[in-house]
mmCIF file of C-alpha atoms in Angstrom:
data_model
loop_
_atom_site.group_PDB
_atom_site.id
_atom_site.type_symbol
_atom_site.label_atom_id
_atom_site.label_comp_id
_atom_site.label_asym_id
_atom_site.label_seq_id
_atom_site.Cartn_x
_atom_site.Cartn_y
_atom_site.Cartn_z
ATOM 1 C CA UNK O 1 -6.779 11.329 -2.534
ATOM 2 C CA UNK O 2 -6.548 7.485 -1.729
ATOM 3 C CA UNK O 3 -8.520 5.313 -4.403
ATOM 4 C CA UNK O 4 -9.810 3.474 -1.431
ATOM 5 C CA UNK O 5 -11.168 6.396 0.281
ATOM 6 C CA UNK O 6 -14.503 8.493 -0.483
ATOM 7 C CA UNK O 7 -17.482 10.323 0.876
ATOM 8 C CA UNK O 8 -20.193 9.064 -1.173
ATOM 9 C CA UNK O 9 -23.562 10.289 -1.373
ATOM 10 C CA UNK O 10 -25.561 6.793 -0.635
ATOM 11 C CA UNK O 11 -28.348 5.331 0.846
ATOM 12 C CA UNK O 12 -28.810 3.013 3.970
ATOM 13 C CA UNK O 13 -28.372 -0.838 3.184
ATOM 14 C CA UNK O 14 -29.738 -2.236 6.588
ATOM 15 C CA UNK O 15 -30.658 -1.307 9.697
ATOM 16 C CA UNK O 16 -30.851 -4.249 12.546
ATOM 17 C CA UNK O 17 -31.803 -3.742 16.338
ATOM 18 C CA UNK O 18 -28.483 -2.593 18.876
ATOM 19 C CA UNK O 19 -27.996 -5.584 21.158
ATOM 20 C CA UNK O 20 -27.616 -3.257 24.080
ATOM 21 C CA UNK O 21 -29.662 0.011 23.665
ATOM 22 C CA UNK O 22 -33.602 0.125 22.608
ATOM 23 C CA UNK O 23 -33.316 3.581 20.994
ATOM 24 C CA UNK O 24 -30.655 2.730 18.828
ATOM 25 C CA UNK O 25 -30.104 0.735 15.366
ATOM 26 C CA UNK O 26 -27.300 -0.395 13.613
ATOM 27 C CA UNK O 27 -27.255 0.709 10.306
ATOM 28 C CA UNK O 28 -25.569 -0.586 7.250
ATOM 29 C CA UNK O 29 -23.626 1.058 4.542
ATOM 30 C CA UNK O 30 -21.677 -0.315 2.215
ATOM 31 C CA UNK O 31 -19.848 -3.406 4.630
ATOM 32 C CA UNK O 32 -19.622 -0.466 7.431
ATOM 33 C CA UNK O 33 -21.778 -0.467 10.884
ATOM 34 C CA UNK O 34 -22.731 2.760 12.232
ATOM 35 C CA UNK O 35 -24.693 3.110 15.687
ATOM 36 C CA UNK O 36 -28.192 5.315 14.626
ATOM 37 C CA UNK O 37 -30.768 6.811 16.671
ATOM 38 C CA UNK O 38 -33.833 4.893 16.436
ATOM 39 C CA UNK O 39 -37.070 6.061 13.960
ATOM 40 C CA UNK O 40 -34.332 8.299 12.381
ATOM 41 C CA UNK O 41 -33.819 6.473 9.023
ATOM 42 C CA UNK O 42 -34.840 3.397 7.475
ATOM 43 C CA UNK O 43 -33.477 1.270 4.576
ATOM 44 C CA UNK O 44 -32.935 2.875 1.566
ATOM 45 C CA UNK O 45 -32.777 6.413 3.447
ATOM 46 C CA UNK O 46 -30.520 9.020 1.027
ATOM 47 C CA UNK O 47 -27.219 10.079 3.481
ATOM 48 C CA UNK O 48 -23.626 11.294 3.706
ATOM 49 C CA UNK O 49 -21.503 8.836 4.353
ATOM 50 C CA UNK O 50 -18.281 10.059 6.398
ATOM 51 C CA UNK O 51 -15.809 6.704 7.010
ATOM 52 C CA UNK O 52 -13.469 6.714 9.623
ATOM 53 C CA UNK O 53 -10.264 8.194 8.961
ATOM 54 C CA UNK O 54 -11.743 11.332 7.668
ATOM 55 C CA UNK O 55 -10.581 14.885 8.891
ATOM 56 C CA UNK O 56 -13.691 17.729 8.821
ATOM 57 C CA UNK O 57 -12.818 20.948 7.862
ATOM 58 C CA UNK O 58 -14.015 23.471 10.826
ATOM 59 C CA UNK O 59 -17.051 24.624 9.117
ATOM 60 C CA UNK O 60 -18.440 21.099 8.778
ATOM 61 C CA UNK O 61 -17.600 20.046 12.022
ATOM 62 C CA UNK O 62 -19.263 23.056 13.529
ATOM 63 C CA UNK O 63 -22.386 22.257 12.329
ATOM 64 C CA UNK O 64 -22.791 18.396 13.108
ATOM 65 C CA UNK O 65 -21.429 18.418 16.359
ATOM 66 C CA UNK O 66 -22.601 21.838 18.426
ATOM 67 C CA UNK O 67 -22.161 22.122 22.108
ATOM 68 C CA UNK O 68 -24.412 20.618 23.270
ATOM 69 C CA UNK O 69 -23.159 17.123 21.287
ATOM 70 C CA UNK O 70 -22.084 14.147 23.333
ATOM 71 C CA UNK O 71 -19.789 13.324 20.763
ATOM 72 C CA UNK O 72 -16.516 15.041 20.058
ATOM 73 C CA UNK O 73 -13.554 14.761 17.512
ATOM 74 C CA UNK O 74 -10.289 14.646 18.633
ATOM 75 C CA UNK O 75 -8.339 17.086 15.977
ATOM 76 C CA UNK O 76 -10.755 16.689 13.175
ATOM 77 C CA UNK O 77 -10.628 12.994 13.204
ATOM 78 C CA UNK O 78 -13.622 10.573 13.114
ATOM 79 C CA UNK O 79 -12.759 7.303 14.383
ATOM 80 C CA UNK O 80 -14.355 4.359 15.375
ATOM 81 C CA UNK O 81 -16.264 3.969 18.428
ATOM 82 C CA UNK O 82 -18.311 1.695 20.707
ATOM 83 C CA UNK O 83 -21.809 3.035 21.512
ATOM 84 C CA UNK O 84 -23.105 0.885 23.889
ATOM 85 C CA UNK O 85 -21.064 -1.848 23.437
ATOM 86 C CA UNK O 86 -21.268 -1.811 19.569
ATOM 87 C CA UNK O 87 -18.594 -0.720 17.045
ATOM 88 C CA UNK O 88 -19.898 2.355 15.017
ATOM 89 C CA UNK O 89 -17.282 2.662 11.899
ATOM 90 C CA UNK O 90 -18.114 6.608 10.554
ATOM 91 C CA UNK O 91 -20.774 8.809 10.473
ATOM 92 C CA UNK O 92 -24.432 9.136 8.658
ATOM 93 C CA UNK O 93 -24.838 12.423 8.161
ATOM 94 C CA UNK O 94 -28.646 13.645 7.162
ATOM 95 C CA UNK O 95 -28.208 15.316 4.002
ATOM 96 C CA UNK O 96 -30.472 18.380 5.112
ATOM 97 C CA UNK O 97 -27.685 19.176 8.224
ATOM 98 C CA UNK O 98 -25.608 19.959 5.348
ATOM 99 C CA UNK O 99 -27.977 22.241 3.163
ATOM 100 C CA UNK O 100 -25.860 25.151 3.828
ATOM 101 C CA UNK O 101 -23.075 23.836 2.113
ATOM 102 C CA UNK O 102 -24.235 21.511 -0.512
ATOM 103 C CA UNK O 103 -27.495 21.194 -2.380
ATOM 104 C CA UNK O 104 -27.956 17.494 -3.480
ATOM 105 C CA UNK O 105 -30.990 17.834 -5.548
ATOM 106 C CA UNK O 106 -29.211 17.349 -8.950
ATOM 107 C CA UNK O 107 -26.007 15.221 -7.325
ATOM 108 C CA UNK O 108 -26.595 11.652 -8.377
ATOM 109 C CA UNK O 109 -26.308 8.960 -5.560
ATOM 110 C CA UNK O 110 -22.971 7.392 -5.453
ATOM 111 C CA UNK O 111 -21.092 10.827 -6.259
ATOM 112 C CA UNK O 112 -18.294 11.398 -3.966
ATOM 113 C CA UNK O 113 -18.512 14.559 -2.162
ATOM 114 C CA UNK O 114 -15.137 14.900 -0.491
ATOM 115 C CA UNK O 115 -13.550 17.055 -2.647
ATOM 116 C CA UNK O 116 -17.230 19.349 -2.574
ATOM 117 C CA UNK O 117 -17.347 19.102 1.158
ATOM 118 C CA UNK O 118 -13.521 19.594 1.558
ATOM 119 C CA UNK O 119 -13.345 16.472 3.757
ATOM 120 C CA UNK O 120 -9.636 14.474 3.817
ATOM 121 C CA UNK O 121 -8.334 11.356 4.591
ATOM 122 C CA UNK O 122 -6.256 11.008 7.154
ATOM 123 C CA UNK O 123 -2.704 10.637 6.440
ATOM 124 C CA UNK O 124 -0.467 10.085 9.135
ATOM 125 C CA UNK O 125 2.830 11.800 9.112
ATOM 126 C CA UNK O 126 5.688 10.335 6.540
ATOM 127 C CA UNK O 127 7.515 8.289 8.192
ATOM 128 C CA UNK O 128 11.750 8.173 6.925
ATOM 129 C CA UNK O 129 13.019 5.229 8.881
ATOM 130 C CA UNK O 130 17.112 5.524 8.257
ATOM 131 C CA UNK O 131 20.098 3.736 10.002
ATOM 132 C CA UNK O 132 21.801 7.084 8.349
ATOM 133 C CA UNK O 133 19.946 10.062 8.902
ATOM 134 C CA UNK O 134 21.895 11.588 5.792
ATOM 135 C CA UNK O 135 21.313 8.897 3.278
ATOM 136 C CA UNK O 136 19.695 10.728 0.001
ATOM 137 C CA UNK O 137 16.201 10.825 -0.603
ATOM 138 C CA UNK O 138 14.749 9.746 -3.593
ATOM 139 C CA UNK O 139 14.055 11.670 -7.423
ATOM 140 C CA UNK O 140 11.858 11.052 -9.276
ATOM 141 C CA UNK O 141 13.356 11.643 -12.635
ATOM 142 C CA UNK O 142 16.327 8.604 -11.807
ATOM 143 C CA UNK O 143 13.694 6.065 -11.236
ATOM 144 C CA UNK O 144 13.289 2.504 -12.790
ATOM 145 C CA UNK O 145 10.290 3.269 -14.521
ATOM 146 C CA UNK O 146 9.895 -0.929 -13.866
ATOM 147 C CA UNK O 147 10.211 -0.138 -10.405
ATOM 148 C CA UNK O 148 6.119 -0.259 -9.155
ATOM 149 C CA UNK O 149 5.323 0.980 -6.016
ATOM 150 C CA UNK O 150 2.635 -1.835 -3.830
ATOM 151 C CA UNK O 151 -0.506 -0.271 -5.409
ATOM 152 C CA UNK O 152 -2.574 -0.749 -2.199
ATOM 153 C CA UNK O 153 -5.735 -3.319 -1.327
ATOM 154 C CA UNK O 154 -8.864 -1.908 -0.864
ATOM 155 C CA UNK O 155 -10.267 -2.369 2.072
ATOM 156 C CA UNK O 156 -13.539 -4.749 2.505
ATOM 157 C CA UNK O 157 -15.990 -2.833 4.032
ATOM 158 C CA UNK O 158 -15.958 -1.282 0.257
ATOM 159 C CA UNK O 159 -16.187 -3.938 -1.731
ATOM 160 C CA UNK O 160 -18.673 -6.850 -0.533
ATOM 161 C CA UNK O 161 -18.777 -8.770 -3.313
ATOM 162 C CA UNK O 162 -15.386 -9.380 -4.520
ATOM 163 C CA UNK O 163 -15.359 -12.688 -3.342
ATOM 164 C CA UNK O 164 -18.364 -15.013 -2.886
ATOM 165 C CA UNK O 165 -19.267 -17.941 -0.514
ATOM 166 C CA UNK O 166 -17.060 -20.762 -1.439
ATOM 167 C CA UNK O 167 -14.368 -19.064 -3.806
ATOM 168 C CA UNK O 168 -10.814 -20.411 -2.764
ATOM 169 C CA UNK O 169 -9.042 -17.926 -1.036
ATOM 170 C CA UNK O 170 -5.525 -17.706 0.853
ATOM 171 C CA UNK O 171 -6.136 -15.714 4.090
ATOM 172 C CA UNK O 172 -3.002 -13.732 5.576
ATOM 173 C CA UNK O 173 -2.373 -12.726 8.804
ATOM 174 C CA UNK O 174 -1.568 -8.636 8.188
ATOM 175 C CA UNK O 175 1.998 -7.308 9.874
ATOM 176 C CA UNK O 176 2.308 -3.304 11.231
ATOM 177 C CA UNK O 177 5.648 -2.611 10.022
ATOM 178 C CA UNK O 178 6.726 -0.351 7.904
ATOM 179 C CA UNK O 179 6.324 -1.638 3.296
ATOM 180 C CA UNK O 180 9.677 -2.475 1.621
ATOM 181 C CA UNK O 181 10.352 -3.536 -2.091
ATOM 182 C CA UNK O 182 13.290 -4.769 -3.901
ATOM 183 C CA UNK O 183 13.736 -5.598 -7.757
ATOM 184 C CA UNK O 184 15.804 -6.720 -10.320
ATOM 185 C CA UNK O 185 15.118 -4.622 -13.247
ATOM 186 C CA UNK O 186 16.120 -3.730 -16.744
ATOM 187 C CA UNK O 187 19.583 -1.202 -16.406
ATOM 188 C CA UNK O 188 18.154 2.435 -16.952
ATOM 189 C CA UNK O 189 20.364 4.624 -18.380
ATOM 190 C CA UNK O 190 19.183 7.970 -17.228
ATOM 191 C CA UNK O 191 21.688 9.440 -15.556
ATOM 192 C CA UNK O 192 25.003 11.161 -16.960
ATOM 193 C CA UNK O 193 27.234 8.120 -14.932
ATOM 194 C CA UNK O 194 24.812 5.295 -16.207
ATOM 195 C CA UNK O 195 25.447 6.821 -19.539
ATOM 196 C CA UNK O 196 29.282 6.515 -19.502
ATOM 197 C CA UNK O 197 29.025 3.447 -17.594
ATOM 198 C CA UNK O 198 26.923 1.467 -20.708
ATOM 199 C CA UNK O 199 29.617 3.593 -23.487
ATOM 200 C CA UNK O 200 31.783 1.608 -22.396
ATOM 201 C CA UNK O 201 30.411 -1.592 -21.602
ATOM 202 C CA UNK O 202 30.427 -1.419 -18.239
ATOM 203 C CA UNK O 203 26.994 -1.530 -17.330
ATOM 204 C CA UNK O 204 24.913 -4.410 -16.444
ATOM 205 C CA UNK O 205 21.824 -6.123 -18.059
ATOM 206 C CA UNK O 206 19.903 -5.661 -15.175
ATOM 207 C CA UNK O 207 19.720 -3.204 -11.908
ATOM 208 C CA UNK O 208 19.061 -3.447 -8.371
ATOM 209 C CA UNK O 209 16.288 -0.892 -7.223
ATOM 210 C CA UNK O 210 14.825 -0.784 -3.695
ATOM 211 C CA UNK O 211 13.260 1.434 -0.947
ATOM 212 C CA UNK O 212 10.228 1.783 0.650
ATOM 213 C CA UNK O 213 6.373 2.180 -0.931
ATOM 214 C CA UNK O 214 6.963 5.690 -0.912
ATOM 215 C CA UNK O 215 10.755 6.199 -1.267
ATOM 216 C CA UNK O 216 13.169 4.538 -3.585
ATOM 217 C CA UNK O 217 16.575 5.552 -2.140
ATOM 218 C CA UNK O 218 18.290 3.711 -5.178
ATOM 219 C CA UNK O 219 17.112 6.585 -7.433
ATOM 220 C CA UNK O 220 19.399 9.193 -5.773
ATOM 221 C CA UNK O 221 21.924 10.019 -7.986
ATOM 222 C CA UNK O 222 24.082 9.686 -4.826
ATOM 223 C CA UNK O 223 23.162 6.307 -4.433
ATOM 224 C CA UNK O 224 26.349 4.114 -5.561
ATOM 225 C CA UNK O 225 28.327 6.176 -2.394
ATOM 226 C CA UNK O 226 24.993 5.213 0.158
ATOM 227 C CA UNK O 227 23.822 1.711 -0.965
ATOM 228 C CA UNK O 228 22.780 -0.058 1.767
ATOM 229 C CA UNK O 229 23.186 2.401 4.397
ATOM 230 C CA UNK O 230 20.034 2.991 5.039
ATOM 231 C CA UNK O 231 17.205 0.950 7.183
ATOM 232 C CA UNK O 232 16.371 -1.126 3.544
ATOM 233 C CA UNK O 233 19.463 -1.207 2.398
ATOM 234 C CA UNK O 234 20.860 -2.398 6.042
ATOM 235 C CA UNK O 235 17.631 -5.236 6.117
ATOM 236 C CA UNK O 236 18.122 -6.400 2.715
ATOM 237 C CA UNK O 237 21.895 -7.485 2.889
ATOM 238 C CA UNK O 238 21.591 -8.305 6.086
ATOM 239 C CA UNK O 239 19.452 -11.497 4.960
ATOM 240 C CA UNK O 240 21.187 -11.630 1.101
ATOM 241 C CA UNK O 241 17.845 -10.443 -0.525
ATOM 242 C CA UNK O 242 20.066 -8.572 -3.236
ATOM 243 C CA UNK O 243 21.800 -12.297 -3.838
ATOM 244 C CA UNK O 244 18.454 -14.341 -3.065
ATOM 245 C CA UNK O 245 16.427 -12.296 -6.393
ATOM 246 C CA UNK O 246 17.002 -13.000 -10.495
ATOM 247 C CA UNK O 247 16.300 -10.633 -13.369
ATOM 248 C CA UNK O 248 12.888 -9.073 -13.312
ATOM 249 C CA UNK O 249 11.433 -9.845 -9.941
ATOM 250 C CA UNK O 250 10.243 -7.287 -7.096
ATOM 251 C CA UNK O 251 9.471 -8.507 -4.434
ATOM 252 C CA UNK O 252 6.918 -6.852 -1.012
ATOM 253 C CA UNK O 253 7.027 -7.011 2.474
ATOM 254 C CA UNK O 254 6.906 -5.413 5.539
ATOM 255 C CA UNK O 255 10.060 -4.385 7.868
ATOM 256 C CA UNK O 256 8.752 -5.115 11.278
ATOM 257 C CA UNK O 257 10.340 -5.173 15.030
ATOM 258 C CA UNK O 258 11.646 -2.275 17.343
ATOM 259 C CA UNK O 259 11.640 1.047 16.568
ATOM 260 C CA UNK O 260 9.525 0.488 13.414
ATOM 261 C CA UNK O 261 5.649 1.004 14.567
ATOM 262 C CA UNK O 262 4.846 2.311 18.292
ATOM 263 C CA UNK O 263 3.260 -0.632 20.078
ATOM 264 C CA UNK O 264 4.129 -3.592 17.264
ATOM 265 C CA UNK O 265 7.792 -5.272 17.999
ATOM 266 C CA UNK O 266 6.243 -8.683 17.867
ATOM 267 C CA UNK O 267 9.053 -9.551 20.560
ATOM 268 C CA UNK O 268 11.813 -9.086 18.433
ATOM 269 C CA UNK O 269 14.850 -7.899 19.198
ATOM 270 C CA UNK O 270 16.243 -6.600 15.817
ATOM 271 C CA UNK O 271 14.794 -6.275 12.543
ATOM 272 C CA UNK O 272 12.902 -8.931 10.456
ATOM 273 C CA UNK O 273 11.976 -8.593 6.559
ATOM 274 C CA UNK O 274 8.519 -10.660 6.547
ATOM 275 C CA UNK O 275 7.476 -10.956 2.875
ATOM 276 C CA UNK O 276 3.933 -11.033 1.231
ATOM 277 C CA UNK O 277 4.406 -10.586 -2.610
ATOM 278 C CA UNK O 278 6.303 -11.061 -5.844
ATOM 279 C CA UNK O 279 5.399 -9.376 -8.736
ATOM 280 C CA UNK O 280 7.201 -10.838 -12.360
ATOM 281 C CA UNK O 281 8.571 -8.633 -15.181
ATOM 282 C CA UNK O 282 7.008 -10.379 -18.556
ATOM 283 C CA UNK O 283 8.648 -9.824 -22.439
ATOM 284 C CA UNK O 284 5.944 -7.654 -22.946
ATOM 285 C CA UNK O 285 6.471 -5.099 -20.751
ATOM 286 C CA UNK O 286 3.929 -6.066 -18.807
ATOM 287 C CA UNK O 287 3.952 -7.471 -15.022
ATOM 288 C CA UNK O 288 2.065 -10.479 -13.504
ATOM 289 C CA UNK O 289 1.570 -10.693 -9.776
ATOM 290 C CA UNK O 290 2.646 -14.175 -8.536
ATOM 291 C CA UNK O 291 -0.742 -15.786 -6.407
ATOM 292 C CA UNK O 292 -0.456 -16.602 -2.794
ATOM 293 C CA UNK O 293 0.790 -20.303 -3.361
ATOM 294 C CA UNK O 294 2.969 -19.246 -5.827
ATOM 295 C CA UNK O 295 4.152 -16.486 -3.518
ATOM 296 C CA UNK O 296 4.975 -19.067 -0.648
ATOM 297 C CA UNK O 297 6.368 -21.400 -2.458
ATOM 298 C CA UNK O 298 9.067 -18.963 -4.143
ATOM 299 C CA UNK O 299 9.920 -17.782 -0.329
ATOM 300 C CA UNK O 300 10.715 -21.503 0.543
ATOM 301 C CA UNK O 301 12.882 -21.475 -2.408
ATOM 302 C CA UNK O 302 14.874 -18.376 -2.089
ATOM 303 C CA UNK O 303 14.739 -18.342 1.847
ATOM 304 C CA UNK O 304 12.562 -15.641 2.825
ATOM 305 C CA UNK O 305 10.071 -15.099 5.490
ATOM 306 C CA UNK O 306 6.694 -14.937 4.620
ATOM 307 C CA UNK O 307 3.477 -13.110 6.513
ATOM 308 C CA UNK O 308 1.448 -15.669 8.399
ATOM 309 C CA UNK O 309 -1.231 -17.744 6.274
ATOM 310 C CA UNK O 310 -3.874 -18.290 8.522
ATOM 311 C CA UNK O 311 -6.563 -20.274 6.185
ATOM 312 C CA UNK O 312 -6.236 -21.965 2.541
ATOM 313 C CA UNK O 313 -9.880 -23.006 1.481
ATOM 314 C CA UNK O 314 -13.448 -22.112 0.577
ATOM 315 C CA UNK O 315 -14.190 -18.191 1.710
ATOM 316 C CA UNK O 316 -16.835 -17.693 4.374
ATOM 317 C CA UNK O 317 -17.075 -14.394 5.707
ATOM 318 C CA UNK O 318 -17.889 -15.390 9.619
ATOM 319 C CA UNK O 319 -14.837 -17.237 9.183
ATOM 320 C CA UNK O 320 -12.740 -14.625 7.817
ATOM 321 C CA UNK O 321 -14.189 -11.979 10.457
ATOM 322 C CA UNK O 322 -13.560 -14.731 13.257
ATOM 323 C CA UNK O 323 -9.709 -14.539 11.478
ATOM 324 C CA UNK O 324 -9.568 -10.486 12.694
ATOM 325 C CA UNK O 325 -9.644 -10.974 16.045
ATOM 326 C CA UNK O 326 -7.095 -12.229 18.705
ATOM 327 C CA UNK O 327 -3.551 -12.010 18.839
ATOM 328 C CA UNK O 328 -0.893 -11.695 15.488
ATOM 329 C CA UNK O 329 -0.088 -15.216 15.000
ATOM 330 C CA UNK O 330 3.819 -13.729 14.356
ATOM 331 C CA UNK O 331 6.324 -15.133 16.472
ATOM 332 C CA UNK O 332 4.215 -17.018 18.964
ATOM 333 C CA UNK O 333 1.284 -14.228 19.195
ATOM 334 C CA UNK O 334 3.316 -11.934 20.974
ATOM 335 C CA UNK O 335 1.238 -9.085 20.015
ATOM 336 C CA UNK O 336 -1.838 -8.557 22.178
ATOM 337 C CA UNK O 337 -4.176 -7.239 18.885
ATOM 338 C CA UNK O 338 -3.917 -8.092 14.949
ATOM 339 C CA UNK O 339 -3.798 -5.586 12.821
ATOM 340 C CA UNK O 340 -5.831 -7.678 10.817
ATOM 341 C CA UNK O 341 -6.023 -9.816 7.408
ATOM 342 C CA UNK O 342 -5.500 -9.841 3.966
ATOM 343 C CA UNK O 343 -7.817 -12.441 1.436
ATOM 344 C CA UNK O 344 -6.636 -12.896 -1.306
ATOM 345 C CA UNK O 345 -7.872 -15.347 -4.705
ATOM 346 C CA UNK O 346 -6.196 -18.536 -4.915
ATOM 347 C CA UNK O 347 -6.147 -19.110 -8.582
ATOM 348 C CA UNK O 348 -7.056 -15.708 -10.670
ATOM 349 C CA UNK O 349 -5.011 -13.534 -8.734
ATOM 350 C CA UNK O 350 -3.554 -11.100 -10.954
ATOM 351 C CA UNK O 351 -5.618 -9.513 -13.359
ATOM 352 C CA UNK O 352 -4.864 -7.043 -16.147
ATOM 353 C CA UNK O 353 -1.468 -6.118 -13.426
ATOM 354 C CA UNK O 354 -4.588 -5.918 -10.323
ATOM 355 C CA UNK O 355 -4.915 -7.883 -7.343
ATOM 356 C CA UNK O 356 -7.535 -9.524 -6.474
ATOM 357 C CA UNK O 357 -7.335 -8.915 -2.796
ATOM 358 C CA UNK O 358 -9.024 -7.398 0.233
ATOM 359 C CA UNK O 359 -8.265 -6.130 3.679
ATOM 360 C CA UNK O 360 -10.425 -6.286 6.571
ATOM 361 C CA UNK O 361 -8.732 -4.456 9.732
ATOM 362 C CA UNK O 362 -9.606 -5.548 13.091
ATOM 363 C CA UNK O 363 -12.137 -4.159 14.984
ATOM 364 C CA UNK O 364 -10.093 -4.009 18.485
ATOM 365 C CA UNK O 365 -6.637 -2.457 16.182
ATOM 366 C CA UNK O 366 -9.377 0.220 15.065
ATOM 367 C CA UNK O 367 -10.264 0.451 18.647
ATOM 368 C CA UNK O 368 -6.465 0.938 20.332
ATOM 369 C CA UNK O 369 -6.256 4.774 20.095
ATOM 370 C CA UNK O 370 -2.478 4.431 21.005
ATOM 371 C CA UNK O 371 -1.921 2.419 16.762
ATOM 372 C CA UNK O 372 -0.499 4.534 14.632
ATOM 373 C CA UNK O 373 -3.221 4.058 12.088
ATOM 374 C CA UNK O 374 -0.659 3.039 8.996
ATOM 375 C CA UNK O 375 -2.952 0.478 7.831
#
């Protein structure tokens, strides 16, 4: 289950007046805006919270949506809709429609009832981009255990008080691509070859390891006779990232252009790596993220591409929501919707290996039905 996902057992924030309808409200949980009939609830109501992205199993759906409903799910899914004009991100679900299943009377608020209700996240499909359809998968037990994968950013709507008014933030403009890493890591020796390689002093100090989030090809013990022949591989020689990188360093980004993500070429006509963090190997053992200016200036120095930055400054959420909408600002807007942004600290942006960062997806990406939803 995704850290940033849950179905908590909450109350109701706010509730303001719909612009557009007079029996309906807008209620607020959490950061998230869900379109309510009128009189139903009121602040501090007790509810279900079901975010968007969540797949119902059968019985559930069932009973919350009979025939007579005017709303439907599309295989299980709830998405986001407009109701009237307003976005409505999940459902509110009176606790009572659900007293067949679950009996809340001694569940404290805040519990997360997923795993009680059986609800999911939505995962779309894995997705094994290869120039070489029979280029070896990853295992496990040949990884660089130094090798992290991009731990995620929780999304906003989550967490409303990470940052406050006036905190200096970097603001990124967020790519649909498909996640790429690369490092330079201390040699592992777990594998019969690497073994004989270091008895007799053939092995290096240090390792290249790369992949995607999910997959790193170079811990196939096949992977001397396929390096490089896959869609990583291919992208990082292409632009010398194996050269560009010293001891200790991993560095994130995204793979964009055609063929990558249905809908999101950006008007290229071949591959680009765009990158959007570095993360630093320390003495200890530990690793320090590098912060957004330190991030941009080390992809002026070794010649990478870097995601947009769309705002260095004092945060303001209207500003930052205003920074959702329109166009990606890659290669000359050619995209008609953003995907959305990333904000992250200026200064204290790694913290005890964390980062202190948030994304807030657009509205109108949530809205495009034809996405493919790997936010």
């Amino acid at each position: 289950m995704s850290s940033d996902y849950k179905v908590p057992y909450t109350t109701i924030l706010d509730i303001q007046p719909h612009p557009n309808a007079d029996r309906l409200v807008l209620g607020i949980i959490y950061g998230w805006q869900i379109v309510l009939p009128k009189d139903k609830y009121e602040v501090g109501s007790k509810i279900i919270f079901v975010p968007i992205d969540s797949i119902l199993p059968e019985k559930i759906e069932s009973l919350l949506f009979n025939k007579e409903s005017k709303i439907k799910l599309n295989k299980s899914r709830v998405r986001q809709i407009k109701i009237r004009g307003s976005v409505s991100q999940g459902m509110v679900v009176d606790p009572t429609e659900l007293s067949s299943i679950v009996n809340l009377d001694r569940i404290q608020l805040e519990t997360d009832l997923s795993g009680i209700l059986n609800i999911q996240k939505y995962d779309p499909p894995v997705k094994e981009i290869r120039s070489n359809t029979n280029a070896p998968k990853s295992r496990k037990a040949f990884a660089n255990p130094n090798f992290h994968r991009y731990n995620g950013i929780q999304n906003i709507k989550w967490n409303t008080t990470m940052f406050k008014e006036g905190d200096e933030v970097r603001i990124q403009c967020k790519l649909h691509g498909t996640s790429s890493r690369l490092g330079l890591l201390p040699y592992v020796t777990n594998t019969f070859w690497k073994k004989i390689k270091k008895f007799f002093g053939l092995a290096p100090a240090h390792e290249h390891c790369y992949g995607s989030n999910n997959v790193d090809i170079s811990s196939s013990p096949n992977y001397t006779g396929w390096y490089g022949t896959d869609l990583y591989g291919v992208m990082f020689n292409k632009i010398d990232a194996f050269g560009k990188i010293r001891p200790n360093e991993t560095i994130f980004g995204e793979i964009i252009g055609p063929g990558i993500q249905k809908g999101y070429t950006y008007g290229l006509k071949e591959h680009h790596f765009v990158l959007f963090d570095v993360k630093k190997l320390q003495p200890d053992g530990s690793q320090v993220w590098l912060n957004p200016d330190e991030v941009e200036a080390y992809a002026k120095e070794r010649g990478f591409e870097m995601v947009p930055i769309l705002y260095k400054g004092p945060y303001n959420k209207e500003l930052a929501y205003q920074l959702t909408k329109g166009p990606s600002e890659y290669n000359d807007k050619s995209e008609k919707v953003r995907e959305g942004i990333v904000i992250k600290a200026a200064k204290n942006y790694s913290i005890e290996g964390n980062k202190q960062a948030l994304k807030w997806i657009s509205e109108d990406y949530l809205n495009d039905f034809t996405n493919t939803d790997e936010h």
